[in-house]
Tab-separated table of C-alpha atoms in Angstrom:
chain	number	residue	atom	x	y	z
A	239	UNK	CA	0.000	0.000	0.000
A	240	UNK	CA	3.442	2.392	0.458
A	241	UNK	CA	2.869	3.289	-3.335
A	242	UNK	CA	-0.651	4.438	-2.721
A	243	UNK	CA	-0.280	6.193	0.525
A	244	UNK	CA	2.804	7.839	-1.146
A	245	UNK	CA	0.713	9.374	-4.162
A	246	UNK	CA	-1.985	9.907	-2.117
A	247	UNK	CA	-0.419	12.136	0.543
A	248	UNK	CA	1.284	14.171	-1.728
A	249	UNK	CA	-1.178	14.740	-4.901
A	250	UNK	CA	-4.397	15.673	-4.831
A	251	UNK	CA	-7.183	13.224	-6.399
A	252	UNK	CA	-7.428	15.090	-9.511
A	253	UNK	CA	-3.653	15.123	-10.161
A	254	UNK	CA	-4.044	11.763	-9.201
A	255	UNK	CA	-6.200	10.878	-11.645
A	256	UNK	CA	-4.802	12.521	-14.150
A	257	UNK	CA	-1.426	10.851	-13.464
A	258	UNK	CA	-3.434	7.590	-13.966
A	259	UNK	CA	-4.346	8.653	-17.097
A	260	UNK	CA	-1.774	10.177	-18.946
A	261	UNK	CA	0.103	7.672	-20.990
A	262	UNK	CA	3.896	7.399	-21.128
A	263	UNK	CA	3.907	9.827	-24.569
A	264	UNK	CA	7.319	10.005	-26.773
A	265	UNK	CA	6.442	12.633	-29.389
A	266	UNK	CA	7.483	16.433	-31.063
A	267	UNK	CA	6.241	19.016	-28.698
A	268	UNK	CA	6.343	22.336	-29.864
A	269	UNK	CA	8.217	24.071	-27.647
A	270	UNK	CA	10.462	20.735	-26.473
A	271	UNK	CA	11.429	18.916	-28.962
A	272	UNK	CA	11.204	15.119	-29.169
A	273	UNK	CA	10.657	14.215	-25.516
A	274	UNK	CA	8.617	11.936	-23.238
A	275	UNK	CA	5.801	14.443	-22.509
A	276	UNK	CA	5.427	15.868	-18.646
A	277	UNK	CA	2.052	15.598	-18.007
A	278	UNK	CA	-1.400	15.518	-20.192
A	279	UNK	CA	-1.029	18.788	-21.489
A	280	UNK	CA	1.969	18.432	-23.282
A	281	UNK	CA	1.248	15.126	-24.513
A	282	UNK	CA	-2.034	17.027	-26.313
A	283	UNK	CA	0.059	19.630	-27.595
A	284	UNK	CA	2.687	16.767	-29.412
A	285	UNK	CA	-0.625	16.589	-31.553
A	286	UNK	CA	-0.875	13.051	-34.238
A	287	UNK	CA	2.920	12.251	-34.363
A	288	UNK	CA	3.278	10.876	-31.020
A	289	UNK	CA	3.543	7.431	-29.824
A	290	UNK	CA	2.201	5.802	-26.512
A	291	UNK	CA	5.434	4.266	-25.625
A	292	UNK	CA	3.546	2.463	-22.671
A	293	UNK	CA	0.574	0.946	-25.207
A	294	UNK	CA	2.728	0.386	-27.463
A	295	UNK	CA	4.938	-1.902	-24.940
A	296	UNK	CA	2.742	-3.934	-23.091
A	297	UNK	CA	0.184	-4.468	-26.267
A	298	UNK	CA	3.039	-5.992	-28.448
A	299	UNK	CA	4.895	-7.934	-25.366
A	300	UNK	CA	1.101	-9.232	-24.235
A	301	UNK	CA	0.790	-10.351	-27.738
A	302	UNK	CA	4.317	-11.554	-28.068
A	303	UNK	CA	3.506	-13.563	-24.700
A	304	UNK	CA	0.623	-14.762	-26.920
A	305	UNK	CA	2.025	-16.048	-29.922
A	306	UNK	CA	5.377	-17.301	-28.036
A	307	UNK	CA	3.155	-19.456	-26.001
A	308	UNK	CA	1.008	-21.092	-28.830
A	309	UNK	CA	3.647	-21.066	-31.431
A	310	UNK	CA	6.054	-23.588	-28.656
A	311	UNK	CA	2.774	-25.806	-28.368
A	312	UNK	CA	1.969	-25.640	-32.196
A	313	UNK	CA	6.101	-26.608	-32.620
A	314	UNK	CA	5.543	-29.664	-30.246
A	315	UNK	CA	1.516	-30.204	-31.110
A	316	UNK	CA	0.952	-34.278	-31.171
A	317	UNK	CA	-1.590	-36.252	-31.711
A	318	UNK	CA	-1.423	-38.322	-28.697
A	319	UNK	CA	-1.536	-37.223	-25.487
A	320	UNK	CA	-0.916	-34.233	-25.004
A	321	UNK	CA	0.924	-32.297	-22.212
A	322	UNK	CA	-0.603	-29.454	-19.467
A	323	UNK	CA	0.779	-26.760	-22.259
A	324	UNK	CA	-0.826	-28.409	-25.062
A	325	UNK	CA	-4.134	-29.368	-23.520
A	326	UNK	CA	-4.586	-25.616	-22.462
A	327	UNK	CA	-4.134	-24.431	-26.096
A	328	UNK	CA	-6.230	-27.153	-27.360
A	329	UNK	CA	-9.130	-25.821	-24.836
A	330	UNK	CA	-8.678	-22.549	-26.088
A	331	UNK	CA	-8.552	-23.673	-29.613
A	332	UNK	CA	-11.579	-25.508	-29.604
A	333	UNK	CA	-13.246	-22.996	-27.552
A	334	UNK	CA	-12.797	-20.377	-30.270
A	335	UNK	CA	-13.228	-23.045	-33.210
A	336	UNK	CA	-16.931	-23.920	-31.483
A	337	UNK	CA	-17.604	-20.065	-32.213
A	338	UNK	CA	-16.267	-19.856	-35.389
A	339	UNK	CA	-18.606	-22.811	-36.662
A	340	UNK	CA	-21.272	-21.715	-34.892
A	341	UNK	CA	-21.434	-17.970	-36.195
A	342	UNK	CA	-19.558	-17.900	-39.742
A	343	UNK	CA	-21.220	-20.522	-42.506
A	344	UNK	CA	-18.498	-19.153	-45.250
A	345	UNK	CA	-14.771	-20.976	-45.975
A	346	UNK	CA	-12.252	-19.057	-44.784
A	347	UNK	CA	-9.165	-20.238	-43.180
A	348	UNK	CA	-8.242	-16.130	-42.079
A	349	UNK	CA	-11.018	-16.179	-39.675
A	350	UNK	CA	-10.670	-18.663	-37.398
A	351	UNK	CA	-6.521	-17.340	-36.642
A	352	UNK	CA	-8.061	-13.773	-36.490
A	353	UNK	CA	-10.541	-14.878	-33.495
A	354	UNK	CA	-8.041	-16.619	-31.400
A	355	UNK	CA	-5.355	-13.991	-32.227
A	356	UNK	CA	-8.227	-11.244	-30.868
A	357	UNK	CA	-10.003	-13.245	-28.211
A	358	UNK	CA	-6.093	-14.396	-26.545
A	359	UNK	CA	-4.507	-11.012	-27.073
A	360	UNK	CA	-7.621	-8.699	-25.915
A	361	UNK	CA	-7.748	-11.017	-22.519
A	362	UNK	CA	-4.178	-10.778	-21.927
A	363	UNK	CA	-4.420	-6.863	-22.461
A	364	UNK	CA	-7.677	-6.943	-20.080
A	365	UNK	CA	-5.961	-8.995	-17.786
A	366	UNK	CA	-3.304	-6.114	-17.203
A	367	UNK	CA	-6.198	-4.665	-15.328
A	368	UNK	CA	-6.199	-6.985	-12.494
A	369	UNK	CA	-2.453	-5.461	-11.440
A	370	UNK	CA	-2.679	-3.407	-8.665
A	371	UNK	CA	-3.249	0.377	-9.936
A	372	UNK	CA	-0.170	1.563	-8.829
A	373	UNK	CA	2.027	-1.275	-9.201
A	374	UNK	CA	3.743	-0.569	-12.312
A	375	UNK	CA	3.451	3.043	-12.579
A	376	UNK	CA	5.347	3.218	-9.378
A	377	UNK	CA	7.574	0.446	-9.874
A	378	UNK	CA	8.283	2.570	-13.293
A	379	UNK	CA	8.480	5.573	-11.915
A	380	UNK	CA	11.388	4.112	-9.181
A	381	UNK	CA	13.193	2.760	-11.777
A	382	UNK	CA	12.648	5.927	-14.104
A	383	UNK	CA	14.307	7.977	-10.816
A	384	UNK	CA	17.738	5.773	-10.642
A	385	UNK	CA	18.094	7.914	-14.373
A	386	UNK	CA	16.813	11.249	-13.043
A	387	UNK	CA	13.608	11.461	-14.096
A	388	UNK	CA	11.164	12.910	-11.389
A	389	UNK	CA	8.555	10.172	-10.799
A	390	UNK	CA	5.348	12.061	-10.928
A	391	UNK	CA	6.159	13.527	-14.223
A	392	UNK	CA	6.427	9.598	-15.081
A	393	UNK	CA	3.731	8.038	-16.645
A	394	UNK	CA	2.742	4.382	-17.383
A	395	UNK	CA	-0.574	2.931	-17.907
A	396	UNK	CA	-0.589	-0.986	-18.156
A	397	UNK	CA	-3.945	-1.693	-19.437
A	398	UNK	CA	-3.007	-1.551	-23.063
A	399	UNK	CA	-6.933	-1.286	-23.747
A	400	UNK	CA	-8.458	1.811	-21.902
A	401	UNK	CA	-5.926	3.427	-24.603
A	402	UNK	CA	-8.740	3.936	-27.554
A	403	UNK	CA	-5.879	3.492	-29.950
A	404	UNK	CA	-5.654	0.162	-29.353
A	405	UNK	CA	-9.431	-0.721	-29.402
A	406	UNK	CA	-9.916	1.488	-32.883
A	407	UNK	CA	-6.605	0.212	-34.431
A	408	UNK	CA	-7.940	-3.698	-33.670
A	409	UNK	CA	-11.651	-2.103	-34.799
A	410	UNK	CA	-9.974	-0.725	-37.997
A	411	UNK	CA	-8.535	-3.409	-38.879
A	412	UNK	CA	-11.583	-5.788	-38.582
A	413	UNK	CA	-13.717	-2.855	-40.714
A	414	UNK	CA	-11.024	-3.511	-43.601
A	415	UNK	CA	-11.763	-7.018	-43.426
A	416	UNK	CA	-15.231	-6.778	-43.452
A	417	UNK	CA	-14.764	-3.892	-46.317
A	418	UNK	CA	-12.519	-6.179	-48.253
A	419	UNK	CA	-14.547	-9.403	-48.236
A	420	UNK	CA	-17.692	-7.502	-49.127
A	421	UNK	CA	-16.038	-6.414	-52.348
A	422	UNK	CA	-14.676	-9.787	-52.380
A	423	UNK	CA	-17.483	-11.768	-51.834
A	424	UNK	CA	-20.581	-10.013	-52.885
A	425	UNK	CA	-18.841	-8.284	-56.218
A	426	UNK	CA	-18.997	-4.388	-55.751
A	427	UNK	CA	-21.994	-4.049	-57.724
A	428	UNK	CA	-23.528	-6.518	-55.007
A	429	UNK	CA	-22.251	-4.708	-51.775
A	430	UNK	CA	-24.023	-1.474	-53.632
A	431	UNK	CA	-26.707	-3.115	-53.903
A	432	UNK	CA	-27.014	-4.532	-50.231
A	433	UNK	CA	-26.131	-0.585	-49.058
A	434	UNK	CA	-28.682	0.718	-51.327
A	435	UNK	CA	-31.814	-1.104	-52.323
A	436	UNK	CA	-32.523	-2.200	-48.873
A	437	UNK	CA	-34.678	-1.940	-46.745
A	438	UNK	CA	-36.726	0.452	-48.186
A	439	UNK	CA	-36.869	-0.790	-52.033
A	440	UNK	CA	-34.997	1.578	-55.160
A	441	UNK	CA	-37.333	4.584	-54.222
A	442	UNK	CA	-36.202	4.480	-50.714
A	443	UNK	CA	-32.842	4.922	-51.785
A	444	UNK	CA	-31.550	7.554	-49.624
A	445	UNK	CA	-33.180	6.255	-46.694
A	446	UNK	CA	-31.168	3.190	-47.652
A	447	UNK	CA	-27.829	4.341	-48.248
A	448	UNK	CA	-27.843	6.299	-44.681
A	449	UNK	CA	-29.718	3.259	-42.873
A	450	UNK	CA	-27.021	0.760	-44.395
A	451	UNK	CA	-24.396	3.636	-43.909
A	452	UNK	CA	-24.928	4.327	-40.277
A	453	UNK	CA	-24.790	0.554	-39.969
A	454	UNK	CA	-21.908	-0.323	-41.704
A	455	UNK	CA	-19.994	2.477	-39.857
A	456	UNK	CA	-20.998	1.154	-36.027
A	457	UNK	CA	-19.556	-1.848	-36.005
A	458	UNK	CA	-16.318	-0.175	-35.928
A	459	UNK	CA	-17.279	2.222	-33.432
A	460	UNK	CA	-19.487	-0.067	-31.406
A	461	UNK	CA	-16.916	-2.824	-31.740
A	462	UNK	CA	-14.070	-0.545	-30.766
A	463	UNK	CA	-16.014	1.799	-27.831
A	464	UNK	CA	-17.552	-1.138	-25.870
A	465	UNK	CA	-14.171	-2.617	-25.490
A	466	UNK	CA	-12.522	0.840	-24.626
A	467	UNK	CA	-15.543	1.894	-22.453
A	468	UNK	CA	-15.652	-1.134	-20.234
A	469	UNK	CA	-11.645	-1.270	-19.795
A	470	UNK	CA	-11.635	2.449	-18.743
A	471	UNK	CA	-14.327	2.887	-16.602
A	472	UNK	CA	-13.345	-0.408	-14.839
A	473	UNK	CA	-9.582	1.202	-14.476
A	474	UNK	CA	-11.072	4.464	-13.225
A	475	UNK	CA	-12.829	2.324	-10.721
A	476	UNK	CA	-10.042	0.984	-9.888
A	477	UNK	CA	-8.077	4.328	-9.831
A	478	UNK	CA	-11.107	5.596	-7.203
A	479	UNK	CA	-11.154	2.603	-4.923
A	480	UNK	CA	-6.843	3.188	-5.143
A	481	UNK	CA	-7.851	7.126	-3.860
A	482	UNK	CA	-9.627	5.406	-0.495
A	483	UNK	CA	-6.190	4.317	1.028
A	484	UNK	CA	-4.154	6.048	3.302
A	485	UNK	CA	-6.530	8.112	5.332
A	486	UNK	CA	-8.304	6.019	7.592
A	487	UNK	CA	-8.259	2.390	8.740
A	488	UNK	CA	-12.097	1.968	8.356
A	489	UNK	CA	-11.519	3.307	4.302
A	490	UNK	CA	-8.568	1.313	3.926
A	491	UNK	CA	-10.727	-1.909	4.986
A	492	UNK	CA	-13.120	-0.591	3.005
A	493	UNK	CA	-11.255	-0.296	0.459
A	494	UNK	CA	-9.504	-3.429	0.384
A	495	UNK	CA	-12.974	-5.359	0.641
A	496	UNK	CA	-14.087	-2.753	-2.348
A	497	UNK	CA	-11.211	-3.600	-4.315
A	498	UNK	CA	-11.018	-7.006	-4.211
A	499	UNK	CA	-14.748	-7.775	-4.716
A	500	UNK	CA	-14.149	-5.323	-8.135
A	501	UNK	CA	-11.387	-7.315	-9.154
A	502	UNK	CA	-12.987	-10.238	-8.858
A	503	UNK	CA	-16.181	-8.935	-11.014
A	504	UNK	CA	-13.239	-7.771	-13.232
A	505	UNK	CA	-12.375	-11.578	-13.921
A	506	UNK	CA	-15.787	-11.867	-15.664
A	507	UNK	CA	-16.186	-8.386	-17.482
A	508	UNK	CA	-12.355	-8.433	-18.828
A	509	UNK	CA	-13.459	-12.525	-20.118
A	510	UNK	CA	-16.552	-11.394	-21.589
A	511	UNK	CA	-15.107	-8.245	-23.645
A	512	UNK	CA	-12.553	-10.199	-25.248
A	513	UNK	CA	-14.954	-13.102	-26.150
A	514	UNK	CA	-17.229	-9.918	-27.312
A	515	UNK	CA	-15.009	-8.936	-29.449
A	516	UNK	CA	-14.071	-12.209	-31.109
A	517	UNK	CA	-17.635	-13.310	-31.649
A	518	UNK	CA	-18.519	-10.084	-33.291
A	519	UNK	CA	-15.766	-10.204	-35.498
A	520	UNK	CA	-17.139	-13.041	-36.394
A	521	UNK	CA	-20.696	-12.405	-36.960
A	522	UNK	CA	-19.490	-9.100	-38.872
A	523	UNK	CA	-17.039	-11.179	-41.410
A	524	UNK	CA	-19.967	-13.797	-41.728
A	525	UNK	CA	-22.209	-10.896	-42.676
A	526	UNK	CA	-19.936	-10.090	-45.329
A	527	UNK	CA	-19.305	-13.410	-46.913
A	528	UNK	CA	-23.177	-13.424	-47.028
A	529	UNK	CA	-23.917	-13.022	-50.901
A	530	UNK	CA	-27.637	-12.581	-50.600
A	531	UNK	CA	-29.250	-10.787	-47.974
B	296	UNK	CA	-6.353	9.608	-24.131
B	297	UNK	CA	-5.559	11.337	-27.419
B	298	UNK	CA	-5.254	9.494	-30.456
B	299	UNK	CA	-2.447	9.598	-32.301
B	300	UNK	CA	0.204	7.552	-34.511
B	301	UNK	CA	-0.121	4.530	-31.846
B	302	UNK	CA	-3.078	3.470	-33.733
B	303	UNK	CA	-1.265	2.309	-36.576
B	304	UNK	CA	1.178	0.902	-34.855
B	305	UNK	CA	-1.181	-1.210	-33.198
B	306	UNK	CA	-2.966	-1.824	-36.698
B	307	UNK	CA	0.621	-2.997	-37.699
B	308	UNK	CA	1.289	-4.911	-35.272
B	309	UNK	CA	-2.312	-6.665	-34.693
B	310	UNK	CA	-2.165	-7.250	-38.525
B	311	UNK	CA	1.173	-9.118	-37.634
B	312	UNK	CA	-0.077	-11.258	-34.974
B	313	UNK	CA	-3.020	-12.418	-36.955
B	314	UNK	CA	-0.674	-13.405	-39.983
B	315	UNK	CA	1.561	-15.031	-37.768
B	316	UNK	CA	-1.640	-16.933	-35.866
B	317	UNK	CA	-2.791	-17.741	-39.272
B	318	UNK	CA	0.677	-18.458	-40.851
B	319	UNK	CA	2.437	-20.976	-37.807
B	320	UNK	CA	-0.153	-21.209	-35.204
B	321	UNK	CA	-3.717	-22.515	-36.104
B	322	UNK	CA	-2.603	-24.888	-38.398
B	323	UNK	CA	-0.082	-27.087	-36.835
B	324	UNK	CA	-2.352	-27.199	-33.494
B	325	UNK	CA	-5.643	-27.844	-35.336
B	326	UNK	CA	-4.171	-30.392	-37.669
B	327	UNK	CA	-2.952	-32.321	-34.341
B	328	UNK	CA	-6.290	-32.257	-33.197
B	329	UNK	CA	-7.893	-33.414	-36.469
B	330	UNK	CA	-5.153	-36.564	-36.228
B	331	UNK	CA	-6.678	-37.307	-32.735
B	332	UNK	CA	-9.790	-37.248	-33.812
B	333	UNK	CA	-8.775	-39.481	-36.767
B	334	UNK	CA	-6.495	-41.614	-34.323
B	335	UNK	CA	-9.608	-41.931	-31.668
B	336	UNK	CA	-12.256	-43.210	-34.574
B	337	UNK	CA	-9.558	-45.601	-35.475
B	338	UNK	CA	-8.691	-46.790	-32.126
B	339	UNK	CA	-12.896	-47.109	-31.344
B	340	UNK	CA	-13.535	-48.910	-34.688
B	341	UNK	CA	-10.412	-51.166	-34.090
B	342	UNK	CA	-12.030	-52.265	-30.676
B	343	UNK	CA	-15.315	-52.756	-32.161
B	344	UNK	CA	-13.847	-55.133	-34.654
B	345	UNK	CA	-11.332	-56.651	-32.181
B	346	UNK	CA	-14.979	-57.444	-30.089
B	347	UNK	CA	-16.558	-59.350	-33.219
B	348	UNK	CA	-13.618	-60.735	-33.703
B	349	UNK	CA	-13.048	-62.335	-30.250
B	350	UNK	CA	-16.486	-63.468	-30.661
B	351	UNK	CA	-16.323	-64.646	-33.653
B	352	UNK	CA	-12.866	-66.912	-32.417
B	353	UNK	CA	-14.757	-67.558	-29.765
B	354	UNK	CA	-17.665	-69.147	-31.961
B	355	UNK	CA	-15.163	-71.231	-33.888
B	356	UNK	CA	-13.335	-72.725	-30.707
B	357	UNK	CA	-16.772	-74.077	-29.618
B	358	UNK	CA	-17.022	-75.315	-33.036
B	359	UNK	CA	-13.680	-76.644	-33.055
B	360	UNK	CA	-13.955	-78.370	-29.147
B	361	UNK	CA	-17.618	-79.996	-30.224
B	362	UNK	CA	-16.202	-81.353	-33.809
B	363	UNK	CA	-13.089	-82.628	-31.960
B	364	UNK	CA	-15.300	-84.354	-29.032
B	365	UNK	CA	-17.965	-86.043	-31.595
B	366	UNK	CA	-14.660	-87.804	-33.470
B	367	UNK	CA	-13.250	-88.877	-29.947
B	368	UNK	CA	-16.223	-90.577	-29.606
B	369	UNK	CA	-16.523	-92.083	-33.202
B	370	UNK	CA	-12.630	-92.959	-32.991
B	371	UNK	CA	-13.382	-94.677	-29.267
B	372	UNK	CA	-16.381	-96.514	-30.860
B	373	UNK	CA	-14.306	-97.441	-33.939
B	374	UNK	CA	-11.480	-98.851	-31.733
B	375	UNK	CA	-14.197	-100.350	-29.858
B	376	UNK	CA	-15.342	-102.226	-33.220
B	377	UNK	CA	-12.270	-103.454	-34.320
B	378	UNK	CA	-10.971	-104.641	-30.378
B	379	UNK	CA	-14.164	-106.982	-31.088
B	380	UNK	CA	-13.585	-107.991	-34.570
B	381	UNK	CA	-9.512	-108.732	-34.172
B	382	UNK	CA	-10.530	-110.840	-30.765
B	383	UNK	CA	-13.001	-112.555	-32.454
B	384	UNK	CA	-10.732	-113.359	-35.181
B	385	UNK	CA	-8.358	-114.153	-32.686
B	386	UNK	CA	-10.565	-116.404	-31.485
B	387	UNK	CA	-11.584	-118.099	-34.562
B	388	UNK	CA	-7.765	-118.534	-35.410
B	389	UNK	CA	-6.961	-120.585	-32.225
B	390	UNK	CA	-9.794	-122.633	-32.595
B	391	UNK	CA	-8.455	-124.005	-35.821
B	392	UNK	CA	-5.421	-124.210	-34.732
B	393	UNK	CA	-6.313	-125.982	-31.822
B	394	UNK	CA	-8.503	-128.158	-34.294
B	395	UNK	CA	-5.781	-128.948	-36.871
B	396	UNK	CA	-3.327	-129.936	-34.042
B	397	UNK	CA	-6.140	-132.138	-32.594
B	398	UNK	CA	-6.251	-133.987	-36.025
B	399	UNK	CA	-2.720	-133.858	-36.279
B	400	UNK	CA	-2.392	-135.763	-32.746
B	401	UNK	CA	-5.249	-138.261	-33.741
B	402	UNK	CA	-3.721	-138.882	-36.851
B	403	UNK	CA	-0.296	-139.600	-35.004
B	404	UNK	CA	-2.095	-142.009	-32.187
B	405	UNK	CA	-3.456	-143.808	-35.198
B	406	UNK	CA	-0.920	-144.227	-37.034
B	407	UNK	CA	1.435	-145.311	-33.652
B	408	UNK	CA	-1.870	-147.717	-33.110
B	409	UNK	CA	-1.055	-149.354	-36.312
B	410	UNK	CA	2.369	-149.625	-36.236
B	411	UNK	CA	2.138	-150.925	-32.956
B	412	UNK	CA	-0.239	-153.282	-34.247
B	413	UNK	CA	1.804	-154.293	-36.966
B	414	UNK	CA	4.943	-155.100	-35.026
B	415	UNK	CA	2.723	-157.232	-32.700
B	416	UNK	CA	1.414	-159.195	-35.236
B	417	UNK	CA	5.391	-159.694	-36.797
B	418	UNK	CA	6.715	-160.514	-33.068
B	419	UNK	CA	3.604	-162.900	-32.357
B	420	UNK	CA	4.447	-164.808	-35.828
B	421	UNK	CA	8.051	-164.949	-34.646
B	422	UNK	CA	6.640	-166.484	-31.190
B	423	UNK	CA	4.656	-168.622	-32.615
B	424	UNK	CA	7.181	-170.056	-35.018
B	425	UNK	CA	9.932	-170.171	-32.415
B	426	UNK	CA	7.341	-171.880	-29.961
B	427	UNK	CA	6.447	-174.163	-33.094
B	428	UNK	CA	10.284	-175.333	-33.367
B	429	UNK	CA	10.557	-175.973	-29.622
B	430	UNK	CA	7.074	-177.993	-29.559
B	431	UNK	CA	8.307	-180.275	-32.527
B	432	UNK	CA	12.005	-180.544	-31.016
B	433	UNK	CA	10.846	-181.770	-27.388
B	434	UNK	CA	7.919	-183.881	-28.117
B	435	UNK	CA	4.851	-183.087	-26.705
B	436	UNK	CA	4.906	-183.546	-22.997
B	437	UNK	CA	1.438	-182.315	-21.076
B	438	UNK	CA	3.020	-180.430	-18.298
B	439	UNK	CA	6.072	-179.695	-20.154
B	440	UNK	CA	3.450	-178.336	-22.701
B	441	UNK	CA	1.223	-176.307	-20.693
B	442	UNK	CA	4.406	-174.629	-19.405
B	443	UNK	CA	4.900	-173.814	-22.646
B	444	UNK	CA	1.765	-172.528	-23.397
B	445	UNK	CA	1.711	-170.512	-20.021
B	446	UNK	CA	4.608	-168.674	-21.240
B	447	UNK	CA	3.287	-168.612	-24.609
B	448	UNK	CA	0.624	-167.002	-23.215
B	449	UNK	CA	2.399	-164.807	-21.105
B	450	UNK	CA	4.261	-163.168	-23.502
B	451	UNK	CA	1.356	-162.163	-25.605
C-alpha cells in the first residue's frame, strides 16, 4: 500500500487521476522537442505524431507472450496425449473453433486465426487490469528515478486497452476485413446493392444508403467503444477505490474489501469483452461473406 | 487519451499477430487435433472389430472343441469295433489251430496204433514159429506143454 499512501499524501485526487491517465507519450512538442511528454497537457500539444510508448509496450509484449506461447505448443503439437501446455491451447482452440462454426457458414481459413489472435490477445491486455493500480506506474516511476527522471512527471498505464488506440486500431482493422470481403465476396456491384436497395426498395434509396451507412460504420465504433468503455471505466474504478487508502483504517478496509470484490467482477467483465469482441468479429465477417441478404 | 500515430502501430502490429496466428499457429495445433480425432475413430472402430472378432474366435473354438469331441467318440467306438472284430478273429484262429493240431495228434495215435499193431502181429508170428520149433524138437509132454503154453501165453 506504500505506493498508494505515497501518491496519495502528496497529490491531490485530480492530479491523481490525471497521473493515472496520462500515458507514457514520446512525441514532437512544440516548444520541447522530441521528448517523453510531462504531463497531459503536453502530450495534447505533441498533436498526431506521437507514440504511446507504454501501449505500445505492453500491447506488443502481451501479444508476443501470446504467440510465443502457442507457437512452442503448435512446434511440439501431437496427436497423442498431449501435455498441461498443449491441452490448455487445445481448450482454447476448440473454444474459439466452437464459435467460429457456430457464427460464420463461409470458408475461410483467415477467420478462425483472427478470433483466437483477438479473443487471446484482448484477454491478456484486459488482464493487465487486475495489477494493482499503482504497481507498475510506481515500480516505473522508481526505476525511471535511478536515471533522473522525477517520478510524478512519469507516466505508465498498463492496461493496453483503456488506450482507444488500441481498441480502434484492432476495430480498424476488422472494418477492412469486413470492407474487403464484401467487395470480395458479394462483387462491388452486389455490396451497392445490399447498401442501397434495402430496406426500403430503389425509391427508398436515400433512406437506404444512410440506414445501411450508419450501420456499416458502427460496427467499428461499437466494436471498438464497448471494449474501450468497459476497460476504462473499470480502471477508473479501480483508480477511485486506489484514492480510499491512506486516510483512515475503516476506508482502507473498506477499500480493500471494495477492491477485491471489483477485481474479482473484473475476472468476468475483462473474459466477456474479449470473447465480445471475437464473436462479433465473427458475426461481422460472416455478414460479409453473405452473398444474398 | 488522445489518439495519435499509436493506432497504426497497433494496426501494424495486430495485422502481424493475426498473420503469424494464421501463418504458424492454427494450423499445426488444429491439424494435431484433427489426427486425434482421426487416431480416436480408429482406435474405437479397431475395438469394435477386435470385439466381433473375439467373438467370432470364440464361436469357432466351440465349433472346433464340439467337432473334436464327436470324433473322440466315433474314434473310441471305432477302436471299440475293431478290439471286437480282431478278438473274435483271434478267437476263430486258435480254434483251428487248436482243431488242426487235434487232427494232427489223432492222426499220429493212429498211425502209432497201427504200427504198434503191426509189429505185434510180426513178433507174435516170430513167437509162434519159435514156440512151433521148440514144440516139434521136445515132443509133446502135457506139463512140459502147458508150461509152454503158459509162457506162450504170457508173452502175448
Amino acid at each position: 500500500m506504500s505506493a498508494e499512501s505515497l501518491h496519495a499524501e502528496v497529490l491531490t485526487p485530480q492530479a491523481y487521476i490525471q497521473h493515472h491517465l496520462t500515458n507514457l507519450t514520446l512525441g514532437l512538442h512544440p516548444e520541447h522537442g522530441l521528448a517523453f511528454a510531462h504531463n497531459a497537457e503536453e502530450a495534447a500539444a505533441m498533436g498526431f505524431w506521437a507514440l504511446h510508448v507504454d501501449t505500445m509496450l505492453w500491447s506488443i509484449g502481451l501479444g508476443y507472450l501470446f504467440i510465443w506461447f502457442f507457437r512452442r505448443v503448435a512446434e511440439n503439437a501431437t496427436a497423442g496425449v498431449p501435455g498441461p501446455a498443449q491441452n490448455f491451447a487445445e481448450w482454447i482452440i476448440d473454444f474459439v473453433n466452437e464459435n467460429v462454426r457456430g457464427s460464420f457458414s463461409a470458408k475461410n481459413d483467415m477467420v478462425a486465426p483472427l478470433a483466437l489472435t483477438i479473443f487471446a490477445w484482448v484477454f491478456l491486455m484486459n488482464l493487465m487490469d487486475l495489477v494493482p493500480v499503482d504497481l507498475i506506474p510506481w515500480v516505473f516511476g522508481q526505476v525511471m528515478s535511478i536515471f533522473g527522471a522525477d517520478p510524478h512527471h512519469v507516466h505508465m498505464r498498463a492496461v493496453p486497452t483503456t488506450d482507444p488506440n488500441v481498441t480502434f486500431g484492432m476495430a480498424l482493422v476488422v472494418f477492412a476485413a469486413v470492407i474487403y470481403y464484401s467487395f470480395k465476396c458479394k462483387g462491388t456491384l452486389g455490396f451497392a446493392k445490399e447498401l442501397t436497395m434495402q430496406p426500403f426498395g430503389k425509391f427508398g434509396l436515400p433512406a437506404n444508403l444512410l440506414l445501411e451507412g450508419i450501420s456499416l460504420l458502427s460496427k467499428p465504433l461499437s466494436l471498438s467503444l464497448r471494449l474501450f468503455g468497459n476497460m476504462y471505466a473499470g480502471e477508473m474504478i479501480f483508480i477511485l477505490i486506489a484514492l480510499m487508502y491512506g486516510h483512515s483504517a475503516l476506508l482502507d478496509v473498506s477499500g480493500m474489501t471494495l477492491q477485491l470484490a471489483w477485481a474479482i467482477f473484473h475476472i468476468l467483465i475483462i473474459t466477456l469483452q474479449a470473447f465480445i469482441f471475437m464473436v462479433l468479429t465473427i458475426v461481422y465477417l460472416d455478414m460479409a461473406h453473405q452473398e444474398h441478404h | 487519451m488522445n489518439i495519435n500515430i499509436t493506432l497504426v502501430t497497433q494496426m501494424i502490429a495486430f495485422v502481424l499477430f493475426v498473420w503469424f496466428c494464421m501463418r504458424f499457429v492454427w494450423p499445426p495445433i488444429t491439424k494435431a487435433l484433427e489426427q486425434r480425432t482421426a487416431k480416436i475413430a480408429e482406435g474405437l472402430a479397431a475395438a469394435e472389430r477386435g470385439q466381433q472378432e473375439q467373438e467370432l474366435g470364440r464361436q469357432r473354438a466351440l465349433d472346433l472343441m464340439r467337432k473334436a469331441k464327436t470324433d473322440a467318440a466315433e474314434i473310441v467306438a471305432q477302436a471299440q469295433r475293431r478290439y471286437n472284430e480282431v478278438l473274435d478273429e483271434a478267437r476263430r484262429d486258435a480254434q483251428a489251430e487248436a482243431e488242426r493240431i487235434r487232427h494232427a495228434a489223432q492222426s499220429e495215435i493212429e498211425q502209432e496204433t497201427n504200427r504198434a499193431r503191426e509189429e505185434l502181429r510180426e513178433r507174435m508170428a516170430g513167437l509162434a514159429v519159435a514156440a512151433a520149433e521148440k514144440i516139434l524138437q521136445k515132443e509133446v509132454d502135457a506139463s512140459a506143454h502147458k508150461a509152454l503154453l503158459d509162457s506162450f501165453a504170457k508173452q502175448l
